[in-house]
Short mmCIF file of C-alpha atoms and ligand atoms in Angstrom, two decimals:
data_model
loop_
_atom_site.label_atom_id
_atom_site.label_comp_id
_atom_site.label_asym_id
_atom_site.label_seq_id
_atom_site.Cartn_x
_atom_site.Cartn_y
_atom_site.Cartn_z
CA MET A 1 20.15 32.77 -11.66
CA LEU A 2 19.25 36.18 -11.23
CA GLU A 3 21.67 36.21 -7.89
CA LEU A 4 24.49 35.12 -10.35
CA LEU A 5 23.18 37.94 -13.10
CA ALA A 6 23.59 40.81 -9.59
CA GLY A 7 26.52 39.38 -8.81
CA LEU A 8 28.02 39.82 -12.38
CA GLY A 9 26.59 43.27 -12.66
CA ALA A 10 28.10 44.41 -9.55
CA ALA A 11 31.48 43.27 -10.58
CA ALA A 12 31.29 45.15 -13.92
CA LEU A 13 30.17 48.35 -11.99
CA ILE A 14 33.33 48.31 -9.76
CA ILE A 15 35.82 47.70 -12.36
CA LEU A 16 34.34 50.24 -14.58
CA LEU A 17 34.66 52.37 -11.71
CA TYR A 18 38.27 51.73 -11.13
CA TYR A 19 38.67 52.73 -14.44
CA GLN A 20 36.35 55.77 -14.15
CA SER A 21 34.58 55.34 -17.45
CA ASN A 22 31.05 56.70 -18.45
CA LEU A 23 28.32 54.84 -16.61
CA PHE A 24 25.33 56.69 -17.57
CA PRO A 25 24.54 54.53 -20.83
CA LEU A 26 24.72 51.44 -18.86
CA VAL A 27 22.90 52.35 -15.84
CA ILE A 28 20.14 52.76 -18.57
CA LEU A 29 20.87 49.45 -20.12
CA ALA A 30 21.00 47.64 -16.34
CA ALA A 31 17.63 49.26 -15.06
CA LEU A 32 15.85 48.41 -18.62
CA PHE A 33 17.01 44.86 -17.80
CA LEU A 34 15.72 45.33 -14.62
CA VAL A 35 12.33 45.84 -15.83
CA LEU A 36 12.17 43.56 -18.41
CA LEU A 37 12.70 40.97 -15.88
CA ARG A 38 10.14 42.25 -13.84
CA PHE A 39 7.70 41.76 -16.30
CA ALA A 40 9.03 38.04 -16.93
CA GLY A 41 8.76 37.51 -12.85
CA ALA A 42 5.17 38.51 -13.25
CA LYS A 43 3.95 36.14 -15.92
CA THR A 44 5.07 33.25 -13.37
CA PRO A 45 2.75 32.58 -10.97
CA ARG A 46 4.55 33.42 -7.30
CA PHE A 47 3.02 29.68 -6.43
CA SER A 48 2.65 26.28 -8.98
CA PRO A 49 -0.52 25.65 -9.60
CA VAL A 50 -1.93 22.58 -7.63
CA GLY A 51 -3.82 19.64 -8.88
CA GLN A 52 -2.45 19.20 -11.96
CA SER A 53 -0.54 15.96 -13.89
CA ALA A 54 3.06 16.52 -13.03
CA PRO A 55 4.88 18.71 -15.43
CA ALA A 56 7.43 17.11 -17.55
CA GLY A 57 10.71 15.45 -15.55
CA GLU A 58 8.15 14.83 -12.42
CA PHE A 59 7.12 11.41 -11.57
CA SER A 60 3.27 11.13 -12.20
CA PHE A 61 0.99 7.53 -11.34
CA ASN A 62 0.95 6.37 -14.23
CA GLN A 63 4.62 5.41 -13.77
CA ILE A 64 3.72 3.02 -11.17
CA GLY A 65 2.31 -0.18 -12.35
CA GLY A 66 -0.73 -1.95 -10.43
CA GLN A 67 -1.86 -0.80 -6.94
CA GLU A 68 -5.10 0.69 -8.61
CA VAL A 69 -6.23 0.42 -4.85
CA ALA A 70 -3.33 2.25 -3.12
CA LYS A 71 -3.22 5.07 -6.14
CA LYS A 72 -7.50 5.77 -5.76
CA GLU A 73 -6.81 5.66 -1.77
CA LEU A 74 -3.91 8.17 -2.17
CA LEU A 75 -5.61 10.28 -4.56
CA GLU A 76 -8.67 10.82 -2.72
CA ALA A 77 -6.56 11.83 0.39
CA LEU A 78 -4.71 14.55 -2.34
CA ASP A 79 -8.04 16.33 -2.57
CA PHE A 80 -6.90 17.81 0.55
CA VAL A 81 -3.57 19.36 -1.10
CA THR A 82 -5.37 20.41 -4.22
CA LYS A 83 -8.81 21.97 -2.82
CA PRO A 84 -7.85 23.53 -0.33
CA GLN A 85 -10.12 26.26 -0.49
CA GLN A 86 -13.31 24.07 -0.76
CA ILE A 87 -11.44 21.79 2.37
CA ARG A 88 -11.63 25.55 4.51
CA HIS A 89 -14.53 26.50 2.91
CA MET A 90 -16.22 23.34 4.68
CA GLY A 91 -14.32 23.63 7.73
CA ILE A 92 -12.73 20.30 7.44
CA ARG A 93 -9.75 19.83 9.28
CA PRO A 94 -7.04 19.32 6.91
CA LEU A 95 -5.20 16.13 6.22
CA LYS A 96 -1.38 16.42 8.23
CA GLY A 97 -0.33 12.71 7.39
CA VAL A 98 -0.99 9.62 5.37
CA MET A 99 0.49 6.39 6.14
CA LEU A 100 1.48 3.95 3.25
CA VAL A 101 1.53 0.32 4.68
CA GLY A 102 3.27 -2.96 2.72
CA PRO A 103 5.91 -5.05 1.90
CA PRO A 104 9.09 -3.81 0.78
CA GLY A 105 9.54 -2.72 -2.94
CA THR A 106 5.84 -2.63 -3.98
CA GLY A 107 6.36 0.86 -4.48
CA LYS A 108 5.52 2.98 -1.50
CA THR A 109 8.28 5.81 -2.29
CA LEU A 110 7.15 6.22 -6.34
CA LEU A 111 3.69 6.74 -4.21
CA ALA A 112 4.68 9.20 -2.48
CA ARG A 113 6.60 11.19 -5.41
CA ALA A 114 3.61 10.59 -7.77
CA ALA A 115 1.67 12.38 -5.15
CA ALA A 116 4.31 15.48 -5.41
CA GLY A 117 4.02 15.38 -9.00
CA TYR A 118 0.36 15.57 -9.14
CA THR A 119 -0.06 18.06 -6.62
CA GLY A 120 2.79 20.40 -7.57
CA SER A 121 4.54 19.85 -4.35
CA SER A 122 8.02 20.34 -3.24
CA PHE A 123 9.49 16.54 -2.40
CA ILE A 124 11.54 16.04 0.53
CA SER A 125 12.50 12.42 1.51
CA VAL A 126 13.99 10.88 4.58
CA ALA A 127 14.45 7.65 5.87
CA GLY A 128 13.62 7.29 9.56
CA SER A 129 16.94 5.92 10.23
CA GLU A 130 18.03 8.88 9.76
CA PHE A 131 17.08 10.42 12.69
CA ILE A 132 18.50 8.07 15.42
CA GLU A 133 21.78 8.78 17.00
CA MET A 134 23.47 7.63 20.41
CA TYR A 135 23.23 10.63 21.79
CA ALA A 136 19.84 12.04 23.22
CA GLY A 137 18.27 15.26 21.64
CA VAL A 138 20.44 14.99 18.22
CA GLY A 139 17.15 12.96 16.95
CA ALA A 140 14.77 16.05 17.97
CA GLN A 141 16.82 18.29 16.49
CA ARG A 142 16.81 17.05 13.23
CA VAL A 143 13.20 16.55 13.15
CA ARG A 144 12.77 20.07 13.83
CA GLN A 145 15.47 21.01 11.09
CA LEU A 146 13.33 18.57 8.35
CA PHE A 147 10.38 20.55 8.74
CA SER A 148 11.93 24.25 8.27
CA SER A 149 14.08 22.60 5.60
CA CYS A 150 10.81 21.38 3.86
CA ARG A 151 9.36 25.14 4.15
CA ARG A 152 12.56 26.58 3.03
CA LYS A 153 12.64 24.32 -0.12
CA ALA A 154 8.83 24.80 -0.58
CA MET A 155 9.97 28.60 -0.45
CA LYS A 156 12.42 28.62 -3.16
CA GLU A 157 10.60 26.42 -5.66
CA ARG A 158 7.90 28.64 -5.28
CA ARG A 159 5.25 25.95 -4.14
CA ASN A 160 2.27 25.91 -1.86
CA SER A 161 2.58 22.67 -0.67
CA ALA A 162 5.27 20.17 0.03
CA ILE A 163 5.01 16.57 0.39
CA LEU A 164 7.59 15.30 3.28
CA PHE A 165 7.87 11.47 2.55
CA ILE A 166 9.86 9.27 5.86
CA ASP A 167 10.82 5.79 4.79
CA GLU A 168 10.92 3.74 7.73
CA ILE A 169 8.68 5.65 9.78
CA ASP A 170 8.58 2.35 12.38
CA ILE A 171 12.45 3.11 13.21
CA LEU A 172 11.63 6.88 14.28
CA GLY A 173 7.99 6.67 15.54
CA GLY A 174 8.23 2.80 16.94
CA LYS A 175 6.38 2.32 20.21
CA ARG A 176 7.97 4.45 22.84
CA GLY A 177 9.49 2.97 26.10
CA ARG A 178 10.80 -0.03 23.82
CA HIS A 179 14.37 0.48 23.63
CA SER A 180 17.25 0.29 25.82
CA SER A 181 18.06 4.03 24.58
CA HIS A 182 14.08 5.27 24.75
CA LEU A 183 15.06 8.66 25.98
CA GLU A 184 16.44 9.63 22.31
CA TYR A 185 14.17 7.39 20.75
CA ASP A 186 11.03 8.97 22.89
CA GLN A 187 12.00 12.31 22.18
CA THR A 188 12.84 12.06 18.24
CA LEU A 189 8.92 10.97 17.89
CA ASN A 190 7.70 13.20 20.60
CA GLN A 191 9.23 16.48 18.24
CA LEU A 192 7.34 14.23 15.53
CA LEU A 193 4.06 14.85 16.61
CA VAL A 194 5.23 18.41 17.94
CA GLU A 195 5.86 18.97 14.49
CA MET A 196 2.67 17.34 13.11
CA ASP A 197 0.62 19.12 15.12
CA GLY A 198 1.74 22.39 14.99
CA LEU A 199 1.28 21.66 10.42
CA GLY A 200 -2.40 23.27 9.55
CA GLY A 201 -2.30 26.15 11.50
CA LYS A 202 -2.24 30.09 9.82
CA GLU A 203 0.37 29.36 6.92
CA ASP A 204 0.28 29.63 3.92
CA LEU A 205 2.11 26.55 3.10
CA HIS A 206 0.10 22.81 2.96
CA ILE A 207 2.88 20.54 4.47
CA LEU A 208 1.73 16.67 3.98
CA VAL A 209 3.56 14.15 5.99
CA ILE A 210 3.72 10.61 3.96
CA GLY A 211 5.43 7.60 6.10
CA ALA A 212 5.65 4.32 4.89
CA THR A 213 6.73 1.27 6.59
CA ASN A 214 6.33 -2.54 6.50
CA ARG A 215 5.58 -3.21 10.22
CA PRO A 216 2.68 -1.10 11.24
CA GLU A 217 2.58 -3.35 14.38
CA ALA A 218 5.16 -1.36 15.46
CA LEU A 219 3.85 2.08 15.38
CA ASP A 220 3.41 3.98 18.34
CA PRO A 221 -0.58 4.74 18.29
CA ALA A 222 0.05 8.25 18.69
CA LEU A 223 1.12 8.12 15.50
CA LEU A 224 -2.30 6.85 13.93
CA ARG A 225 -4.55 8.70 16.01
CA PRO A 226 -6.68 11.47 14.34
CA GLY A 227 -5.32 14.35 13.12
CA ARG A 228 -1.57 12.89 12.70
CA PHE A 229 -1.72 10.20 10.12
CA ASP A 230 -5.07 10.02 9.38
CA ARG A 231 -5.18 7.36 6.15
CA VAL A 232 -3.74 4.51 6.00
CA VAL A 233 -3.33 3.09 2.77
CA GLN A 234 -2.74 -0.52 1.87
CA VAL A 235 0.23 -1.11 -0.41
CA ASP A 236 0.42 -4.88 -1.29
CA LEU A 237 2.16 -7.39 -3.71
CA PRO A 238 0.71 -6.90 -6.98
CA ASP A 239 -1.40 -9.74 -8.62
CA LEU A 240 -1.03 -10.82 -11.97
CA GLU A 241 -2.01 -7.73 -13.56
CA GLY A 242 -0.83 -5.23 -11.73
CA ARG A 243 2.42 -7.92 -12.61
CA GLU A 244 2.26 -7.59 -16.02
CA GLN A 245 1.82 -3.84 -16.13
CA ILE A 246 4.94 -3.45 -14.23
CA LEU A 247 6.80 -5.82 -16.50
CA LYS A 248 5.68 -3.50 -18.97
CA LEU A 249 6.71 -0.51 -17.49
CA HIS A 250 10.41 -1.76 -16.72
CA LEU A 251 10.29 -3.28 -20.60
CA HIS A 252 9.18 -0.18 -22.36
CA ASN A 253 12.96 1.72 -22.79
CA LYS A 254 14.36 -1.76 -23.60
CA PRO A 255 14.04 -3.70 -26.93
CA VAL A 256 11.79 -6.95 -26.62
CA CYS A 257 10.90 -9.70 -29.00
CA LYS A 258 7.23 -8.54 -30.08
CA GLU A 259 6.09 -12.08 -29.55
CA VAL A 260 7.27 -12.71 -25.77
CA PRO A 261 4.00 -13.81 -23.80
CA LEU A 262 4.00 -11.15 -21.06
CA GLN A 263 1.19 -12.47 -18.87
CA LYS A 264 3.01 -15.97 -18.84
CA ILE A 265 5.92 -14.30 -17.44
CA ALA A 266 3.55 -12.38 -15.08
CA ARG A 267 2.26 -15.49 -13.95
CA GLU A 268 5.68 -17.04 -13.21
CA THR A 269 6.27 -14.56 -10.84
CA PHE A 270 4.02 -14.81 -8.11
CA GLY A 271 4.64 -13.69 -4.82
CA PHE A 272 7.08 -10.79 -6.64
CA SER A 273 6.83 -7.27 -5.51
CA GLY A 274 7.71 -4.20 -8.22
CA ALA A 275 11.14 -4.32 -6.95
CA HIS A 276 11.57 -7.87 -7.96
CA LEU A 277 9.76 -7.43 -11.74
CA GLU A 278 12.03 -4.19 -12.14
CA SER A 279 15.13 -6.31 -11.66
CA LEU A 280 13.66 -9.13 -13.63
CA ALA A 281 13.61 -6.81 -16.42
CA ASN A 282 17.10 -5.73 -16.06
CA GLU A 283 18.37 -9.23 -15.40
CA ALA A 284 16.47 -10.44 -18.96
CA ALA A 285 18.35 -7.68 -20.86
CA ILE A 286 21.68 -8.61 -19.37
CA LEU A 287 21.22 -12.04 -20.63
CA ALA A 288 20.18 -11.31 -23.75
CA LEU A 289 23.58 -8.71 -23.84
CA ARG A 290 25.40 -11.62 -22.75
CA GLY A 291 24.00 -14.27 -25.37
CA GLY A 292 24.90 -11.74 -28.20
CA LYS A 293 21.16 -10.88 -28.95
CA LYS A 294 19.60 -7.88 -30.38
CA LYS A 295 16.33 -7.96 -28.37
CA ILE A 296 15.27 -10.04 -25.00
CA GLU A 297 13.57 -12.97 -25.91
CA GLU A 298 11.11 -15.23 -24.01
CA LYS A 299 14.07 -17.74 -22.65
CA HIS A 300 15.78 -14.40 -21.26
CA LEU A 301 13.03 -13.21 -19.07
CA MET A 302 12.27 -17.07 -17.94
CA GLU A 303 15.72 -17.45 -16.79
CA ALA A 304 16.18 -13.83 -15.18
CA VAL A 305 12.95 -15.32 -13.07
CA ASP A 306 15.06 -17.57 -11.60
CA LYS A 307 18.00 -15.31 -11.38
CA VAL A 308 15.85 -13.11 -9.31
CA ILE A 309 14.25 -15.74 -7.05
CA LEU A 310 17.91 -17.37 -6.16
CA GLY A 311 19.70 -13.77 -5.93
CA GLU A 312 17.02 -11.86 -4.50
CA LYS A 313 16.67 -14.76 -2.00
CA LEU A 314 12.78 -14.51 -2.45
CA GLU A 315 11.65 -16.97 0.46
CA ARG A 316 10.66 -19.36 -2.33
CA LYS A 317 9.29 -20.29 -5.49
CA PRO A 318 5.48 -21.02 -4.18
CA ASP A 319 4.67 -24.44 -5.11
CA PRO A 320 1.72 -25.24 -7.77
CA GLU A 321 0.20 -27.95 -5.33
CA GLU A 322 0.14 -25.10 -2.39
CA LEU A 323 -1.17 -22.53 -4.92
CA TRP A 324 -4.58 -25.11 -5.43
CA ARG A 325 -4.96 -25.74 -2.03
CA VAL A 326 -5.33 -22.38 -1.64
CA ALA A 327 -7.48 -21.89 -4.72
CA VAL A 328 -9.62 -24.49 -3.55
CA HIS A 329 -9.72 -23.13 0.63
CA GLU A 330 -10.62 -19.45 -0.56
CA CYS A 331 -12.99 -21.28 -3.01
CA GLY A 332 -14.58 -23.26 0.25
CA HIS A 333 -14.96 -19.68 2.09
CA ALA A 334 -16.51 -17.84 -0.91
CA LEU A 335 -19.38 -20.81 -1.71
CA VAL A 336 -20.32 -21.05 1.84
CA SER A 337 -20.69 -16.69 2.48
CA GLU A 338 -22.65 -16.78 -1.32
CA ALA A 339 -25.37 -19.75 0.39
CA LEU A 340 -25.69 -18.19 3.30
CA LYS A 341 -25.76 -14.31 2.15
CA PRO A 342 -26.17 -14.10 -1.41
CA GLY A 343 -24.43 -11.01 -3.20
CA SER A 344 -21.93 -11.00 -0.24
CA VAL A 345 -18.54 -11.79 -1.64
CA SER A 346 -16.37 -9.19 -3.24
CA GLN A 347 -13.24 -10.57 -4.52
CA VAL A 348 -12.02 -13.94 -4.16
CA THR A 349 -7.94 -14.11 -4.48
CA ILE A 350 -4.70 -16.10 -4.04
CA THR A 351 -2.57 -13.14 -3.98
CA PRO A 352 -0.98 -12.79 -0.79
CA ARG A 353 -1.93 -10.27 1.04
CA GLY A 354 0.26 -9.56 4.97
CA LYS A 355 0.33 -13.15 6.31
CA ALA A 356 -2.24 -14.62 4.74
CA LEU A 357 -1.84 -16.52 1.26
CA GLY A 358 -5.09 -15.82 0.17
CA TYR A 359 -8.32 -14.30 0.98
CA VAL A 360 -12.32 -13.62 0.43
CA ARG A 361 -12.94 -10.25 0.63
CA HIS A 362 -16.50 -9.56 1.60
CA HIS A 363 -18.50 -6.35 1.03
CA PRO A 364 -18.53 -4.70 4.23
CA GLU A 365 -21.05 -5.22 6.81
CA ARG A 366 -23.27 -2.78 8.35
CA ASP A 367 -22.03 -2.39 11.80
CA TYR A 368 -23.94 -4.51 14.27
CA TYR A 369 -23.93 -3.51 18.18
CA ILE A 370 -25.51 -6.98 18.82
CA TYR A 371 -25.49 -10.49 17.53
CA THR A 372 -28.34 -13.19 16.90
CA LEU A 373 -27.41 -16.97 17.55
CA GLU A 374 -28.29 -17.39 13.76
CA HIS A 375 -25.66 -14.71 12.66
CA LEU A 376 -22.84 -15.88 14.81
CA GLU A 377 -23.59 -19.64 13.55
CA LYS A 378 -23.64 -18.45 10.32
CA LYS A 379 -19.72 -16.86 10.51
CA ILE A 380 -18.50 -19.88 11.81
CA ALA A 381 -19.96 -21.74 8.98
CA VAL A 382 -18.28 -18.91 6.77
CA LEU A 383 -14.72 -19.81 8.50
CA LEU A 384 -15.28 -23.29 7.85
CA GLY A 385 -16.08 -23.48 4.56
CA GLY A 386 -11.98 -23.51 3.82
CA ALA A 387 -10.96 -26.40 5.71
CA VAL A 388 -14.17 -28.42 4.90
CA SER A 389 -13.55 -27.65 0.95
CA GLU A 390 -10.16 -28.69 0.99
CA ASN A 391 -11.01 -31.97 2.86
CA LEU A 392 -13.53 -32.64 0.26
CA VAL A 393 -11.53 -31.50 -2.97
CA LEU A 394 -8.30 -32.91 -1.89
CA GLY A 395 -8.82 -35.74 0.67
CA SER A 396 -7.25 -33.72 3.66
CA ARG A 397 -6.67 -30.66 5.72
CA SER A 398 -3.43 -28.38 6.05
CA THR A 399 -2.33 -25.65 8.79
CA GLY A 400 -3.64 -22.96 6.42
CA SER A 401 -7.48 -23.39 8.46
CA LEU A 402 -5.59 -22.39 11.92
CA SER A 403 -6.48 -18.89 11.73
CA ASP A 404 -10.19 -19.95 10.85
CA PHE A 405 -10.17 -22.15 13.38
CA ASN A 406 -8.84 -20.07 16.14
CA GLU A 407 -11.54 -17.35 15.18
CA ALA A 408 -14.47 -20.11 15.45
CA VAL A 409 -13.50 -21.03 18.76
CA LYS A 410 -13.67 -17.66 19.72
CA ILE A 411 -17.32 -17.15 18.12
CA ALA A 412 -18.17 -20.24 20.17
CA LYS A 413 -16.82 -19.02 23.39
CA LYS A 414 -18.74 -15.81 22.79
CA ILE A 415 -22.35 -18.15 22.20
CA ILE A 416 -21.89 -19.96 25.24
CA ALA A 417 -20.87 -16.71 27.37
CA ALA A 418 -23.99 -14.80 25.85
CA GLY A 419 -25.88 -17.56 27.17
CA LEU A 420 -27.04 -18.87 23.47
CA SER A 421 -25.83 -22.68 24.00
CA SER A 422 -27.54 -25.46 25.27
CA LEU A 423 -25.55 -24.70 28.72
CA GLY A 424 -28.21 -21.94 29.24
CA VAL A 425 -27.00 -18.83 31.24
CA VAL A 426 -23.46 -19.76 32.46
CA SER A 427 -20.44 -18.23 33.98
CA ILE A 428 -17.23 -19.03 31.56
CA ASP A 429 -14.90 -18.59 34.03
CA ASP A 430 -16.48 -20.91 36.34
CA LEU A 431 -17.14 -23.85 33.92
CA PRO A 432 -15.16 -27.04 33.75
CA GLY A 433 -12.38 -26.47 31.29
CA ALA A 434 -13.66 -30.28 29.96
CA ARG A 435 -17.63 -29.27 29.61
CA LEU A 436 -16.78 -25.75 27.71
CA HIS A 437 -14.62 -27.81 25.46
CA ARG A 438 -17.21 -30.39 24.84
CA THR A 439 -19.98 -27.34 23.84
CA ILE A 440 -17.20 -25.51 21.49
CA GLN A 441 -16.98 -28.90 19.82
CA GLN A 442 -20.78 -29.36 19.28
CA LEU A 443 -21.28 -25.87 18.30
CA VAL A 444 -18.39 -26.02 15.81
CA GLY A 445 -19.20 -29.66 14.85
CA HIS A 446 -22.67 -28.72 14.02
CA ARG A 447 -21.44 -26.28 11.53
CA GLU A 448 -19.15 -28.51 10.37
CA LYS A 449 -21.68 -31.16 9.36
CA TRP A 450 -23.67 -28.63 7.61
CA VAL A 451 -21.02 -26.85 5.83
CA THR A 452 -20.15 -30.31 4.45
CA GLU A 453 -23.58 -31.60 3.45
CA LEU A 454 -23.44 -27.95 1.52
CA LEU A 455 -20.10 -28.31 -0.38
CA SER A 456 -20.67 -32.12 -1.00
CA THR A 457 -22.93 -31.22 -3.32
CA LYS A 458 -20.64 -28.42 -5.11
CA ILE A 459 -17.09 -30.13 -5.45
CA GLU A 460 -16.95 -29.74 -9.14
CA LEU A 461 -18.01 -26.58 -9.06
CA ILE A 462 -15.24 -25.73 -6.27
CA GLU A 463 -12.97 -27.19 -8.62
CA GLU A 464 -14.35 -25.19 -11.77
CA ILE A 465 -13.96 -21.89 -9.18
CA ALA A 466 -10.48 -22.52 -8.27
CA ARG A 467 -9.60 -23.22 -11.43
CA LEU A 468 -10.27 -20.07 -12.62
CA VAL A 469 -9.00 -18.24 -9.45
CA LEU A 470 -5.55 -20.06 -10.02
CA GLU A 471 -5.19 -18.83 -13.69
CA LYS A 472 -6.66 -15.33 -13.03
CA GLU A 473 -5.42 -14.94 -9.07
CA LYS A 474 -8.67 -13.05 -8.34
CA ILE A 475 -12.14 -12.95 -9.43
CA SER A 476 -14.55 -10.66 -8.91
CA GLY A 477 -18.02 -11.39 -6.33
CA GLU A 478 -20.10 -10.67 -9.89
CA LYS A 479 -17.83 -13.86 -11.99
CA LEU A 480 -18.22 -15.96 -8.93
CA ARG A 481 -22.25 -15.38 -8.64
CA ARG A 482 -22.14 -15.80 -12.69
CA TYR A 483 -20.50 -19.37 -12.29
CA LEU A 484 -22.54 -20.26 -9.05
CA SER A 485 -25.85 -19.55 -11.00
CA ALA A 486 -24.73 -21.72 -14.31
CA GLY A 487 -24.18 -24.19 -11.49
CA ASP A 488 -27.09 -24.60 -10.15
CA ARG A 489 -28.57 -24.74 -13.87
CA ALA A 490 -26.16 -27.70 -14.78
CA CYS A 491 -27.33 -29.36 -10.85
P1 ATP B 1 10.47 0.02 0.67
O1 ATP B 1 9.57 -0.37 1.82
O2 ATP B 1 11.92 -1.21 0.80
O3 ATP B 1 11.61 1.50 1.05
P2 ATP B 1 9.15 0.99 -1.35
O4 ATP B 1 7.97 0.24 -0.80
O5 ATP B 1 9.53 2.34 -0.70
O6 ATP B 1 10.18 -0.12 -0.95
P3 ATP B 1 9.97 1.66 -3.69
O7 ATP B 1 11.04 2.14 -3.38
O8 ATP B 1 9.14 2.51 -3.97
O9 ATP B 1 9.37 0.36 -2.84
O10 ATP B 1 10.40 0.76 -5.35
C1 ATP B 1 11.71 0.53 -5.13
C2 ATP B 1 11.12 0.00 -6.89
O11 ATP B 1 10.84 -1.07 -7.32
C3 ATP B 1 11.56 1.33 -7.88
O12 ATP B 1 12.34 2.06 -8.02
C4 ATP B 1 10.82 0.91 -9.38
O13 ATP B 1 11.64 0.02 -9.94
C5 ATP B 1 10.19 -0.98 -8.69
N1 ATP B 1 8.66 -0.91 -8.27
C6 ATP B 1 8.14 -1.22 -6.78
N2 ATP B 1 6.90 -1.05 -7.32
C7 ATP B 1 6.89 -0.66 -8.65
C8 ATP B 1 5.32 -0.26 -9.22
N3 ATP B 1 4.04 -0.19 -8.60
N4 ATP B 1 5.09 0.10 -10.48
C9 ATP B 1 6.52 0.40 -10.95
N5 ATP B 1 7.69 -0.18 -10.68
C10 ATP B 1 7.81 -0.16 -8.87
#
């Protein structure tokens, strides 16, 4: 704006000079105008204040449904941007990078945008694929340009912080030496590492790099080492409550019948990401319009669920029988865990996480450096709880216990190798395979017998809790314990 005014002023002066007019009153007016401008400018701080909610027009965390854990973890990390003085005063190393990890469409980009709004930072977003070219050196040059344009943007917008969001960072930051044209890939990643190492020096501008990926295993370990992407925030598929919130967010600008049971729709959308839910709200509005209705009704939303599943090729709609099995399995783990260590379960859920269809979150244990036989046997028992529970309640087992068994066998081998088994002190490498196998079977078999005895007295309780988990998708450890104590009284 200022540049435009200056340009116009200069043009007017040249025209007036050309016609030899009296310029004195004009010069006075221009001087007055400049003084006024200076005063007006002095009222705006040189840099926008940080740590405030997003100014109008900027994206905020309230516009993201669910993802409470991810939001909390990200907000904690943003303290580094919002409280630079305190961080410096305490001599804390500035945070340079946060890695958002999770399936596609779960809101990673939204979280990064909200972080920029929350911290009053400039926001630049790029995708990893934009850096990779056939010619060596081009990607590295682009990385250099990216960081300098980030600095320029922040200066221009008069901000003292900037958030640089790199989506699909695994393309740019995959393990080095793996690609056929690896020179280009490696140089690009090396340049990113160099740029990140250079951050947090004496410059006034704080640049925070937020990376996003759904393939964390493909990342080069150098990226995740302390001092680079210090924080890893898991952004999972939303649970029942999260899905309801996301639906509300995407329906709020659409006419919806009051009677629409959003919780029911949320229940029907198990496994949907935020992007699927946004598409669902959109499809429902289109269906209502096509049907000549003024408002979206329940039937439109239900039809849209199928449309999204078929259209977006979601792997498949989860089978209720399968979900019931997962709930029974997880309850088995949880009950054994509570029996062996009361208060140990933090949450039981059937919302998929990574490759698991459901999981039991335990309260973090303290770090152990050595384990007793008793401790290891308890671990095996908890691992077997899922399969035993399936057997008792459903009369059969499933492949859902595969990773539990693998883990149980690993622990059994550890017991044998440490000389804690009936074999005494042995070299596990010199042990005949059949003998090793028999001892593992013995160790695991004893635990299995014990778990079966424990759970066979609690079949009804397992079913009751599994029904609750199926309905709510997750229950807290406290709620589980309330049920368990009520169950004990009933016994
Ligand atoms: P990708 O990994 O494919 O880049 P992403 O995790 O970055 O995906 P976004 O781009 O943030 O996903 O989300 C895509 C769209 O899905 C958003 O524009 C929004 O409409 C919707 N969406 C996703 N998650 C949420 C959420 N938690 N709350 C509200 N809307 C969401």
